[in-house]
Amino acid sequence: MRELKIEKNMPIGFMDSGLGGLSVLRAAVKVMPQEDFIYYGDSAHAPYGTKPQEEIKKLTFDVVEQLLEQGIKGLAVACNTATSAAVRALRMEYPNLPIVGIEPAIKPAVTCYEGGRILVMATPMTIKQPKYHKLLDKYSDKAEIVSVACPGLMEFVEQGNLDGDELDTYFEEHLNPYLTDDTETIVLGCTHYPFLKHHIMRFLGDKKIALIDGSLGTANELRRRLNEQNLLKDENGEGTVTIYNSTGRQEMIDLSYKLLQMPEMSMERRENKE
Ligand code: DGL
C-alpha cells in the first residue's frame, strides 16, 4: 500500500493495452478541457484481452507505475479488460489516488430497454471475468443480454485499419451469427471498438440498432471523483495531452493523435434510426 503525493496542478493519467483508451480520453478532454492528460498505451504487450488475468494485472501495474513516476492526480483505467483484472488491486495499492475503471455499458442499454436483444461485444477475457458475470447477473432478469467475444478485433484499431474489407469479413463471422431481427442495442464493451463505430453502422445497414459505449459515463465519473477531492483545475485554461506508447514507435504516437481527433459520434440511443 502506498500513500501518494497528489496535487491539483498535476496531470490526469490514462492507461490502456494500446490505443483504445483514447476513445475515453477524447470524452475526458471534452468534459475537462482545462486539465492536462498523460496517456500511456501499452501496444507492445497488446492484446490484453486474450491473456491470463495475472499477466494482465502485472502489465497494468507496470504501466501505472510509469504514470506515477511522472506524477498524476488521478487515474483512468481506460480498458475494460484491465479494469476487470486489476482495478480492485490498484485501489488497494494506491488508496488515496482517485481511480476510475470502465465496464461494458450494460446499465444504460437496459435503462432504455424496449424488449429486444442486447449484444455485448468485448474481449474474451472481459467476458470470462467474475466482475462481468456479476454485472450480467444484475440485469439478466430485466433484458435479454448476449455476450459476443471478439478476439482479434482490437488489432484492427492498433493497425489503424478502421475501414477495410477484412473488417466486414470479421463482422460476418463474429457478429452476424448473433444478430436477430429484434436486436436493439450493441454495447461496445472494449474501448477500442468506438473507433470502429462508423464501420459497424455501415455493416448493420438499415437495421435499427443503437451502438453505445461507456466513454462519456467514465469521463463524467472521473470528473466527479476529482471534484469531490477538490482536484479540478480552474475552468478557464486550456490543458495539454501527452501520449506515450510502449512500442516507442513514432507511427503509433501519430496514429494515437489521429484517433484522439476523430470526431465522436453521438451516443444517443437509436441514433441510426430515421
Ligand atoms: N481496450 C481494451 C478493453 O477495453 C482491450 C483490448 C485488448 O484486448 O487489449 O477491453
Short mmCIF file of C-alpha atoms and ligand atoms in Angstrom, two decimals:
data_model
loop_
_atom_site.label_atom_id
_atom_site.label_comp_id
_atom_site.label_asym_id
_atom_site.label_seq_id
_atom_site.Cartn_x
_atom_site.Cartn_y
_atom_site.Cartn_z
CA MET A 1 0.00 0.00 0.00
CA ARG A 2 1.40 3.41 -0.93
CA GLU A 3 0.40 6.93 0.03
CA LEU A 4 0.96 9.18 -2.99
CA LYS A 5 1.64 12.89 -3.17
CA ILE A 6 -1.27 14.36 -5.10
CA GLU A 7 -1.61 17.97 -6.21
CA LYS A 8 -4.19 19.88 -8.21
CA ASN A 9 -1.68 21.05 -10.84
CA MET A 10 -0.65 17.50 -11.78
CA PRO A 11 -1.91 15.80 -14.95
CA ILE A 12 -4.50 13.00 -15.04
CA GLY A 13 -3.17 9.59 -16.08
CA PHE A 14 -4.86 7.34 -18.62
CA MET A 15 -3.84 3.78 -19.49
CA ASP A 16 -4.93 1.12 -21.94
CA SER A 17 -3.49 -2.01 -23.53
CA GLY A 18 -3.00 0.12 -26.63
CA LEU A 19 -4.86 2.84 -28.46
CA GLY A 20 -8.44 2.03 -27.34
CA GLY A 21 -8.42 4.18 -24.22
CA LEU A 22 -8.10 7.22 -26.48
CA SER A 23 -11.88 6.92 -27.01
CA VAL A 24 -12.29 7.58 -23.28
CA LEU A 25 -9.60 10.29 -23.25
CA ARG A 26 -11.44 12.03 -26.11
CA ALA A 27 -14.54 12.24 -23.90
CA ALA A 28 -12.48 13.36 -20.89
CA VAL A 29 -10.87 16.22 -22.84
CA LYS A 30 -14.36 17.33 -23.77
CA VAL A 31 -15.67 17.38 -20.20
CA MET A 32 -12.42 18.72 -18.63
CA PRO A 33 -10.70 20.83 -21.33
CA GLN A 34 -8.70 22.71 -18.71
CA GLU A 35 -6.86 19.60 -17.50
CA ASP A 36 -3.52 18.13 -18.56
CA PHE A 37 -3.57 14.45 -19.50
CA ILE A 38 -0.88 11.79 -19.87
CA TYR A 39 -1.91 8.74 -21.89
CA TYR A 40 0.08 5.52 -21.86
CA GLY A 41 -0.79 2.91 -24.48
CA ASP A 42 0.82 -0.46 -23.88
CA SER A 43 0.70 -1.56 -27.53
CA ALA A 44 3.94 -3.55 -27.13
CA HIS A 45 2.01 -6.00 -24.93
CA ALA A 46 -1.36 -5.83 -26.70
CA PRO A 47 -3.74 -7.50 -26.80
CA TYR A 48 -4.51 -7.90 -23.09
CA GLY A 49 -7.87 -9.48 -23.82
CA THR A 50 -6.54 -12.92 -24.69
CA LYS A 51 -4.00 -13.12 -21.82
CA PRO A 52 -4.43 -14.72 -18.37
CA GLN A 53 -5.67 -12.48 -15.58
CA GLU A 54 -2.43 -12.47 -13.55
CA GLU A 55 -0.45 -11.36 -16.58
CA ILE A 56 -2.90 -8.54 -17.33
CA LYS A 57 -2.71 -7.42 -13.72
CA LYS A 58 1.07 -7.29 -13.79
CA LEU A 59 1.14 -5.41 -17.09
CA THR A 60 -1.41 -2.92 -15.75
CA PHE A 61 0.60 -2.27 -12.58
CA ASP A 62 3.76 -1.76 -14.66
CA VAL A 63 2.03 0.88 -16.77
CA VAL A 64 0.50 2.60 -13.75
CA GLU A 65 3.94 2.76 -12.09
CA GLN A 66 5.28 4.57 -15.15
CA LEU A 67 2.44 7.09 -14.94
CA LEU A 68 3.02 7.56 -11.22
CA GLU A 69 6.70 8.29 -11.83
CA GLN A 70 5.60 11.34 -13.81
CA GLY A 71 3.19 12.39 -11.05
CA ILE A 72 -0.57 12.11 -11.62
CA LYS A 73 -3.51 13.27 -9.53
CA GLY A 74 -5.99 10.69 -10.81
CA LEU A 75 -6.08 7.58 -12.96
CA ALA A 76 -8.45 6.27 -15.61
CA VAL A 77 -8.03 2.59 -16.40
CA ALA A 78 -9.46 3.14 -19.87
CA CYS A 79 -9.59 -0.55 -20.70
CA ASN A 80 -12.44 -2.90 -19.81
CA THR A 81 -10.06 -5.86 -19.69
CA ALA A 82 -7.52 -4.21 -17.36
CA THR A 83 -10.35 -2.86 -15.20
CA SER A 84 -11.82 -6.28 -14.59
CA ALA A 85 -8.41 -7.83 -13.96
CA ALA A 86 -6.73 -5.13 -11.86
CA VAL A 87 -8.83 -2.19 -10.67
CA ARG A 88 -9.56 -3.62 -7.21
CA ALA A 89 -5.91 -4.36 -6.58
CA LEU A 90 -4.93 -0.88 -7.84
CA ARG A 91 -7.36 0.78 -5.41
CA MET A 92 -5.88 -1.25 -2.56
CA GLU A 93 -2.32 -0.41 -3.52
CA TYR A 94 -2.93 3.34 -4.04
CA PRO A 95 -5.75 4.18 -1.62
CA ASN A 96 -5.52 7.97 -1.92
CA LEU A 97 -5.41 8.10 -5.74
CA PRO A 98 -8.79 8.70 -7.42
CA ILE A 99 -9.13 5.74 -9.81
CA VAL A 100 -11.93 5.08 -12.28
CA GLY A 101 -12.30 1.99 -14.42
CA ILE A 102 -14.60 1.16 -17.29
CA GLU A 103 -17.07 -1.67 -17.72
CA PRO A 104 -19.38 -2.56 -20.60
CA ALA A 105 -22.27 -0.06 -20.68
CA ILE A 106 -24.99 -2.63 -19.97
CA LYS A 107 -26.75 -0.42 -17.44
CA PRO A 108 -27.54 2.38 -19.93
CA ALA A 109 -28.61 -0.22 -22.50
CA VAL A 110 -31.05 -1.78 -20.03
CA THR A 111 -32.29 1.61 -18.80
CA CYS A 112 -33.89 2.31 -22.17
CA TYR A 113 -34.74 -1.31 -22.90
CA GLU A 114 -37.55 -1.93 -25.37
CA GLY A 115 -37.84 -5.72 -25.15
CA GLY A 116 -35.41 -6.89 -27.83
CA ARG A 117 -31.90 -8.30 -27.65
CA ILE A 118 -28.84 -6.52 -26.29
CA LEU A 119 -25.47 -7.70 -27.63
CA VAL A 120 -22.28 -7.00 -25.70
CA MET A 121 -19.10 -7.06 -27.78
CA ALA A 122 -16.00 -7.41 -25.59
CA THR A 123 -12.66 -9.20 -25.34
CA PRO A 124 -12.69 -12.90 -24.39
CA MET A 125 -11.02 -12.02 -21.07
CA THR A 126 -13.60 -9.38 -20.11
CA ILE A 127 -16.37 -11.89 -20.77
CA LYS A 128 -14.66 -14.58 -18.68
CA GLN A 129 -14.17 -12.40 -15.61
CA PRO A 130 -16.35 -12.76 -12.47
CA LYS A 131 -16.76 -8.96 -12.47
CA TYR A 132 -18.58 -9.18 -15.82
CA HIS A 133 -20.73 -12.09 -14.64
CA LYS A 134 -21.78 -10.06 -11.61
CA LEU A 135 -22.78 -7.23 -13.94
CA LEU A 136 -24.77 -9.63 -16.12
CA ASP A 137 -26.50 -11.18 -13.10
CA LYS A 138 -27.68 -7.73 -12.07
CA TYR A 139 -29.54 -7.20 -15.33
CA SER A 140 -30.25 -10.61 -16.80
CA ASP A 141 -33.81 -10.78 -15.44
CA LYS A 142 -34.60 -7.37 -16.98
CA ALA A 143 -33.37 -7.89 -20.54
CA GLU A 144 -32.05 -10.47 -23.00
CA ILE A 145 -28.31 -9.89 -22.97
CA VAL A 146 -25.97 -11.89 -25.17
CA SER A 147 -22.17 -11.70 -24.91
CA VAL A 148 -20.11 -11.68 -28.08
CA ALA A 149 -16.39 -12.42 -27.61
CA CYS A 150 -14.33 -10.56 -30.19
CA PRO A 151 -10.77 -11.94 -30.26
CA GLY A 152 -8.65 -10.15 -32.83
CA LEU A 153 -10.88 -7.11 -33.25
CA MET A 154 -8.79 -4.60 -31.31
CA GLU A 155 -5.87 -5.35 -33.63
CA PHE A 156 -7.66 -3.55 -36.47
CA VAL A 157 -7.58 -0.32 -34.46
CA GLU A 158 -3.95 -0.86 -33.39
CA GLN A 159 -3.08 -1.09 -37.09
CA GLY A 160 -5.13 1.98 -37.97
CA ASN A 161 -7.37 -0.19 -40.12
CA LEU A 162 -10.76 1.34 -39.38
CA ASP A 163 -12.46 0.72 -42.67
CA GLY A 164 -11.08 -2.26 -44.59
CA ASP A 165 -12.89 -5.17 -46.27
CA GLU A 166 -11.30 -7.53 -43.72
CA LEU A 167 -13.48 -5.84 -41.11
CA ASP A 168 -16.60 -6.89 -43.00
CA THR A 169 -15.29 -10.45 -43.07
CA TYR A 170 -14.66 -10.22 -39.32
CA PHE A 171 -18.16 -8.95 -38.54
CA GLU A 172 -19.68 -11.50 -40.89
CA GLU A 173 -18.02 -14.26 -38.87
CA HIS A 174 -18.17 -12.90 -35.34
CA LEU A 175 -21.16 -10.57 -35.14
CA ASN A 176 -23.62 -11.71 -37.75
CA PRO A 177 -24.44 -15.06 -36.07
CA TYR A 178 -25.75 -13.13 -33.04
CA LEU A 179 -27.80 -10.54 -34.88
CA THR A 180 -31.53 -11.20 -34.68
CA ASP A 181 -34.41 -9.17 -36.10
CA ASP A 182 -35.16 -7.88 -32.60
CA THR A 183 -31.57 -6.87 -31.73
CA GLU A 184 -31.97 -3.32 -30.45
CA THR A 185 -28.62 -2.36 -28.95
CA ILE A 186 -24.97 -3.28 -29.30
CA VAL A 187 -22.80 -2.39 -26.32
CA LEU A 188 -19.21 -1.70 -27.35
CA GLY A 189 -17.54 -3.30 -24.33
CA CYS A 190 -13.93 -2.66 -25.31
CA THR A 191 -12.50 0.84 -25.58
CA HIS A 192 -11.02 0.12 -29.00
CA TYR A 193 -14.41 -0.54 -30.59
CA PRO A 194 -15.83 3.03 -30.64
CA PHE A 195 -13.22 3.78 -33.32
CA LEU A 196 -14.94 1.14 -35.47
CA LYS A 197 -18.40 2.61 -34.94
CA HIS A 198 -18.74 4.07 -38.43
CA HIS A 199 -17.82 0.76 -39.97
CA ILE A 200 -20.11 -1.28 -37.69
CA MET A 201 -23.01 1.02 -38.56
CA ARG A 202 -22.30 0.58 -42.23
CA PHE A 203 -22.15 -3.18 -41.73
CA LEU A 204 -25.53 -3.10 -39.97
CA GLY A 205 -27.03 -1.22 -42.93
CA ASP A 206 -30.63 -0.23 -42.30
CA LYS A 207 -31.05 -2.38 -39.20
CA LYS A 208 -32.34 -0.14 -36.40
CA ILE A 209 -29.69 -0.89 -33.83
CA ALA A 210 -28.14 1.56 -31.38
CA LEU A 211 -24.44 1.41 -30.57
CA ILE A 212 -23.44 2.54 -27.11
CA ASP A 213 -20.23 2.70 -25.10
CA GLY A 214 -19.14 3.84 -21.67
CA SER A 215 -16.64 6.55 -22.59
CA LEU A 216 -18.70 9.61 -21.65
CA GLY A 217 -20.02 7.98 -18.47
CA THR A 218 -16.47 7.16 -17.43
CA ALA A 219 -15.20 10.68 -18.21
CA ASN A 220 -18.04 12.19 -16.16
CA GLU A 221 -17.33 9.83 -13.27
CA LEU A 222 -13.65 10.82 -13.37
CA ARG A 223 -14.59 14.50 -13.22
CA ARG A 224 -16.98 13.83 -10.33
CA ARG A 225 -14.33 11.96 -8.36
CA LEU A 226 -11.68 14.66 -8.88
CA ASN A 227 -14.15 17.37 -8.00
CA GLU A 228 -15.10 15.55 -4.82
CA GLN A 229 -11.48 15.77 -3.70
CA ASN A 230 -11.13 19.35 -4.89
CA LEU A 231 -8.56 18.33 -7.50
CA LEU A 232 -10.00 20.00 -10.60
CA LYS A 233 -8.19 23.00 -12.08
CA ASP A 234 -9.93 26.33 -12.69
CA GLU A 235 -12.01 26.11 -15.81
CA ASN A 236 -10.50 29.00 -17.74
CA GLY A 237 -7.27 27.44 -19.00
CA GLU A 238 -6.61 25.03 -21.83
CA GLY A 239 -4.91 21.76 -20.95
CA THR A 240 -2.46 19.54 -22.80
CA VAL A 241 -2.39 15.89 -23.89
CA THR A 242 0.87 13.91 -23.84
CA ILE A 243 0.87 10.43 -25.35
CA TYR A 244 3.34 7.61 -24.70
CA ASN A 245 3.36 4.20 -26.29
CA SER A 246 5.36 1.22 -25.07
CA THR A 247 6.39 0.28 -28.61
CA GLY A 248 8.41 3.50 -28.75
CA ARG A 249 7.32 3.82 -32.38
CA GLN A 250 6.56 7.32 -33.65
CA GLU A 251 3.89 5.98 -36.02
CA MET A 252 1.92 4.69 -33.01
CA ILE A 253 2.06 8.14 -31.43
CA ASP A 254 0.95 9.74 -34.71
CA LEU A 255 -1.92 7.26 -35.02
CA SER A 256 -2.87 7.97 -31.39
CA TYR A 257 -3.26 11.71 -32.05
CA LYS A 258 -5.22 10.94 -35.20
CA LEU A 259 -7.64 8.72 -33.27
CA LEU A 260 -7.94 11.29 -30.50
CA GLN A 261 -9.02 13.87 -33.03
CA MET A 262 -11.55 11.64 -34.78
CA PRO A 263 -14.99 13.20 -34.39
CA GLU A 264 -17.07 11.43 -31.79
CA MET A 265 -20.39 10.02 -32.97
CA SER A 266 -23.46 10.87 -30.95
CA MET A 267 -24.15 8.25 -28.32
CA GLU A 268 -27.85 8.69 -28.32
CA ARG A 269 -29.97 5.61 -28.44
CA ARG A 270 -31.40 4.65 -31.82
CA GLU A 271 -29.02 7.10 -33.45
CA ASN A 272 -29.18 5.23 -36.74
CA LYS A 273 -32.95 5.37 -36.84
CA GLU A 274 -34.54 7.79 -39.21
N1 DGL B 1 -9.13 -1.80 -24.93
C1 DGL B 1 -9.25 -3.00 -24.17
C2 DGL B 1 -10.63 -3.10 -23.49
O1 DGL B 1 -11.32 -2.12 -23.32
C3 DGL B 1 -8.96 -4.33 -24.76
C4 DGL B 1 -8.11 -4.62 -25.86
C5 DGL B 1 -7.16 -5.76 -25.59
O2 DGL B 1 -7.52 -6.92 -25.82
O3 DGL B 1 -6.07 -5.47 -25.17
O4 DGL B 1 -11.02 -4.18 -23.10
#
